[in-house]
């Protein structure tokens, strides 16, 4: 069976790395053709491993009719040339264009919703995206994969999608075995998040500034965290703690980054089911996360992590003080590892996605 995957991004963010896990895990069963809206570390690795990769730069822009038509034309050309059985879409922009292409070419489509495109935008843009999503949901031949119950709830309540139109498949990641800093080392917190509207670096920085631990460290990892603009902003928010903050940008060797920290913090404005938390669980790390989207489906507060309210500076500080105790963060880390093994392995996710491919492929042949 031939699967055309369409993804907006190809960086180290959650959606493209999710695509990479699918292709690496199921490449011996299905033939994959890949379309990205940019060239990045994920597209480069998949190309180097022998997969066909196409780049359509027009697909990365915001809603822009002229560029969207060009991108749609290029996707259609790839579909005509390679004749996939299924078009599997990831991320909002690729999801829109990929589903339209599937309709025009009479192909079955699957849309994995990593988070709805109407989050973190203006009211006018939100209304436009909801209108488009309602229209796209009526296209025939389609099926949804929701990465969290919270994403499915938004689908039913906001765009009126019937829950039978899709299935919840939790994200999964390959197991990591990161090291732990030596006993007695300064408390080191990692926030693995690119600079974007979804992530709340300001609140994390404000909490670290207020944290009364002189030898603590904060690592900010993700695209944009190394930029001069972001570093200048951090200095304004956390002037006293600034010298203890590392701005390390985007990294592909993420397991080594996790090995440098005791605690992983993901402070967000909105989320679906973030891979960074699952990776932290795999690495047996204590977790602090904002209780938004599907995060509470991942983290059980007080068992394998600590949940905080949005913009909860004081709650983050309190949580970090709890994690100063090595025994506490050790217990939370072990519980997180157990949660990962029970629910969020790549094997469980891949088996479920393979079943969806097989079911949709059979319907295509019928």
Coordinates of N, CA, C and O in Angstrom, one line a residue, residues 180-254:
X180 N 21.3 10.8 34.0 CA 20.8 11.8 35.0 C 22.1 12.5 35.5 O 23.1 11.9 35.6
X181 N 22.0 13.8 35.8 CA 23.1 14.5 36.4 C 23.6 13.9 37.6 O 22.8 13.2 38.3
X182 N 24.8 14.0 38.0 CA 25.4 13.4 39.2 C 24.7 13.9 40.4 O 24.2 15.0 40.5
X183 N 24.7 13.1 41.4 CA 24.0 13.5 42.7 C 24.7 14.7 43.3 O 25.9 14.8 43.3
X184 N 23.9 15.6 43.7 CA 24.4 16.9 44.3 C 24.6 18.0 43.3 O 25.0 19.1 43.7
X185 N 24.4 17.7 42.0 CA 24.6 18.7 41.0 C 23.5 19.8 41.1 O 22.4 19.5 41.6
X186 N 23.7 21.0 40.7 CA 22.7 22.1 40.8 C 21.4 21.7 40.1 O 21.5 21.0 39.0
X187 N 20.3 22.0 40.6 CA 19.0 21.7 40.0 C 19.0 22.3 38.6 O 19.1 23.5 38.4
X188 N 18.8 21.5 37.6 CA 18.8 21.9 36.2 C 17.4 21.6 35.6 O 17.0 20.5 35.6
X189 N 16.8 22.7 35.1 CA 15.5 22.6 34.5 C 15.6 22.8 33.0 O 16.3 23.7 32.5
X190 N 14.9 21.9 32.2 CA 14.9 22.0 30.7 C 13.5 22.3 30.3 O 12.6 21.7 30.7
X191 N 13.4 23.4 29.4 CA 12.2 23.6 28.7 C 12.4 23.4 27.2 O 13.0 24.2 26.6
X192 N 12.0 22.2 26.7 CA 12.2 21.9 25.3 C 11.0 22.4 24.4 O 10.1 21.7 24.2
X193 N 11.1 23.6 24.0 CA 10.0 24.2 23.2 C 10.5 25.3 22.3 O 11.2 26.2 22.7
X194 N 10.1 25.3 21.1 CA 10.4 26.3 20.1 C 9.7 27.6 20.5 O 8.6 27.5 21.1
X195 N 10.2 28.7 20.1 CA 9.5 30.0 20.3 C 8.3 30.1 19.4 O 8.4 30.1 18.1
X196 N 7.1 30.1 19.9 CA 5.9 30.1 19.1 C 4.7 30.6 20.0 O 4.9 30.7 21.2
X197 N 3.6 30.8 19.4 CA 2.4 31.3 20.1 C 1.9 30.3 21.1 O 1.2 30.7 22.1
X198 N 2.2 29.1 20.9 CA 1.7 28.0 21.9 C 2.5 28.0 23.2 O 2.0 27.6 24.2
X199 N 3.8 28.4 23.1 CA 4.6 28.2 24.3 C 4.7 29.5 25.1 O 4.9 30.6 24.5
X200 N 4.8 29.3 26.4 CA 4.8 30.5 27.3 C 6.1 30.6 28.0 O 6.3 30.3 29.2
X201 N 7.1 31.0 27.2 CA 8.5 31.2 27.8 C 8.5 32.3 28.8 O 9.3 32.3 29.8
X202 N 7.7 33.3 28.6 CA 7.7 34.4 29.5 C 7.3 34.0 31.0 O 8.0 34.4 31.9
X203 N 6.3 33.1 31.1 CA 6.0 32.7 32.4 C 7.1 31.8 33.0 O 7.4 31.9 34.2
X204 N 7.7 31.0 32.2 CA 8.8 30.1 32.7 C 10.0 31.0 33.2 O 10.6 30.8 34.2
X205 N 10.3 32.0 32.4 CA 11.4 32.9 32.8 C 11.1 33.7 34.0 O 11.9 33.9 34.9
X206 N 9.8 34.1 34.2 CA 9.4 34.9 35.4 C 9.5 34.0 36.6 O 9.9 34.4 37.7
X207 N 9.1 32.7 36.4 CA 9.2 31.8 37.6 C 10.7 31.5 37.9 O 11.0 31.4 39.1
X208 N 11.5 31.3 36.9 CA 12.9 31.1 37.2 C 13.6 32.3 37.9 O 14.4 32.1 38.8
X209 N 13.2 33.5 37.5 CA 13.7 34.7 38.2 C 13.3 34.7 39.6 O 14.1 35.2 40.5
X210 N 12.1 34.2 39.9 CA 11.6 34.3 41.3 C 12.1 33.1 42.1 O 12.0 33.1 43.4
X211 N 12.6 32.1 41.5 CA 13.1 30.9 42.2 C 14.3 31.2 43.0 O 15.3 31.7 42.5
X212 N 14.3 31.0 44.3 CA 15.3 31.4 45.2 C 16.4 30.2 45.4 O 16.6 29.7 46.5
X213 N 17.0 29.9 44.3 CA 18.0 28.8 44.2 C 19.1 29.3 43.4 O 19.1 29.3 42.2
X214 N 20.2 29.8 44.1 CA 21.2 30.5 43.4 C 22.0 29.6 42.4 O 22.6 30.1 41.4
X215 N 22.1 28.3 42.7 CA 22.9 27.5 41.8 C 22.1 26.7 40.8 O 22.6 25.8 40.2
X216 N 20.8 27.0 40.7 CA 19.9 26.4 39.7 C 20.3 26.8 38.3 O 20.9 27.9 38.1
X217 N 19.9 26.0 37.3 CA 20.1 26.3 35.9 C 18.9 26.1 35.1 O 18.0 25.2 35.4
X218 N 18.7 26.9 34.1 CA 17.6 26.7 33.1 C 18.1 26.6 31.7 O 18.9 27.4 31.2
X219 N 17.7 25.5 31.0 CA 18.1 25.3 29.7 C 16.9 25.5 28.8 O 15.8 24.9 29.0
X220 N 17.0 26.4 27.8 CA 15.9 26.7 26.9 C 16.3 26.1 25.5 O 17.3 26.6 24.9
X221 N 15.6 25.1 25.1 CA 16.0 24.3 23.9 C 14.8 24.4 22.9 O 13.7 24.1 23.3
X222 N 15.1 24.7 21.6 CA 14.1 24.8 20.6 C 14.3 25.9 19.6 O 15.1 26.9 19.9
X223 N 13.8 25.8 18.5 CA 14.0 26.8 17.4 C 13.6 28.2 17.9 O 12.5 28.3 18.5
X224 N 14.5 29.1 17.7 CA 14.2 30.5 18.1 C 14.7 30.9 19.5 O 14.9 32.1 19.8
X225 N 15.1 29.9 20.3 CA 15.6 30.3 21.7 C 17.0 30.8 21.6 O 17.5 31.4 22.6
X226 N 17.7 30.6 20.5 CA 19.0 31.2 20.4 C 19.1 32.5 19.7 O 20.2 33.2 19.6
X227 N 17.9 33.1 19.3 CA 17.9 34.4 18.6 C 18.2 35.5 19.5 O 17.9 35.5 20.7
X228 N 18.8 36.6 19.0 CA 19.1 37.8 19.8 C 17.9 38.4 20.3 O 17.9 38.9 21.5
X229 N 16.8 38.4 19.6 CA 15.5 39.0 20.1 C 15.0 38.3 21.3 O 14.6 38.9 22.3
X230 N 15.0 36.9 21.2 CA 14.5 36.2 22.4 C 15.4 36.3 23.6 O 15.0 36.5 24.7
X231 N 16.7 36.3 23.4 CA 17.7 36.4 24.5 C 17.5 37.8 25.1 O 17.6 37.9 26.4
X232 N 17.3 38.8 24.4 CA 17.1 40.2 24.9 C 15.8 40.2 25.8 O 15.8 40.8 26.8
X233 N 14.8 39.6 25.3 CA 13.5 39.5 26.0 C 13.8 38.8 27.4 O 13.3 39.2 28.4
X234 N 14.5 37.7 27.3 CA 14.8 36.9 28.5 C 15.5 37.7 29.6 O 15.3 37.6 30.8
X235 N 16.4 38.6 29.1 CA 17.2 39.4 30.0 C 16.4 40.4 30.7 O 16.6 40.7 31.9
X236 N 15.4 40.9 30.0 CA 14.4 41.9 30.6 C 13.5 41.2 31.7 O 13.2 41.8 32.7
X237 N 13.1 40.0 31.4 CA 12.2 39.3 32.3 C 12.9 38.7 33.5 O 12.4 38.7 34.6
X238 N 14.2 38.2 33.3 CA 14.9 37.5 34.3 C 16.3 38.1 34.5 O 17.3 37.4 34.2
X239 N 16.4 39.4 34.8 CA 17.8 40.0 34.9 C 18.7 39.4 35.9 O 19.9 39.2 35.7
X240 N 18.2 39.0 37.0 CA 19.0 38.5 38.1 C 19.4 37.0 37.9 O 20.5 36.6 38.3
X241 N 18.6 36.3 37.2 CA 18.9 34.9 36.9 C 19.5 34.7 35.5 O 19.8 33.5 35.1
X242 N 19.6 35.7 34.8 CA 20.0 35.6 33.3 C 21.3 34.8 33.1 O 21.4 34.0 32.2
X243 N 22.3 35.0 34.0 CA 23.6 34.3 33.8 C 23.5 32.8 34.0 O 24.4 32.1 33.6
X244 N 22.4 32.4 34.6 CA 22.2 30.9 34.8 C 21.3 30.3 33.8 O 20.8 29.2 34.0
X245 N 21.0 31.0 32.7 CA 20.1 30.5 31.6 C 21.0 30.2 30.4 O 21.8 31.0 30.0
X246 N 20.7 29.0 29.8 CA 21.4 28.7 28.5 C 20.4 28.7 27.4 O 19.3 28.1 27.5
X247 N 20.8 29.3 26.3 CA 19.9 29.4 25.1 C 20.5 28.5 24.0 O 21.4 29.0 23.4
X248 N 20.0 27.3 23.9 CA 20.7 26.4 23.0 C 20.1 26.1 21.7 O 20.6 25.2 20.9
X249 N 19.0 26.7 21.4 CA 18.4 26.6 20.0 C 17.9 25.2 19.7 O 17.6 24.3 20.6
X250 N 17.7 24.9 18.5 CA 17.2 23.6 18.0 C 18.3 22.6 18.0 O 19.4 22.8 17.5
X251 N 18.0 21.4 18.5 CA 18.9 20.3 18.5 C 18.3 19.0 18.1 O 17.2 18.7 18.4
X252 N 19.1 18.2 17.3 CA 18.6 16.9 16.9 C 19.0 15.8 17.9 O 18.3 14.8 18.0
X253 N 20.0 16.0 18.6 CA 20.5 15.0 19.6 C 19.8 15.3 21.0 O 20.4 15.5 22.0
X254 N 18.4 15.2 20.9 CA 17.6 15.6 22.1 C 17.9 14.7 23.3 O 17.8 15.2 24.4

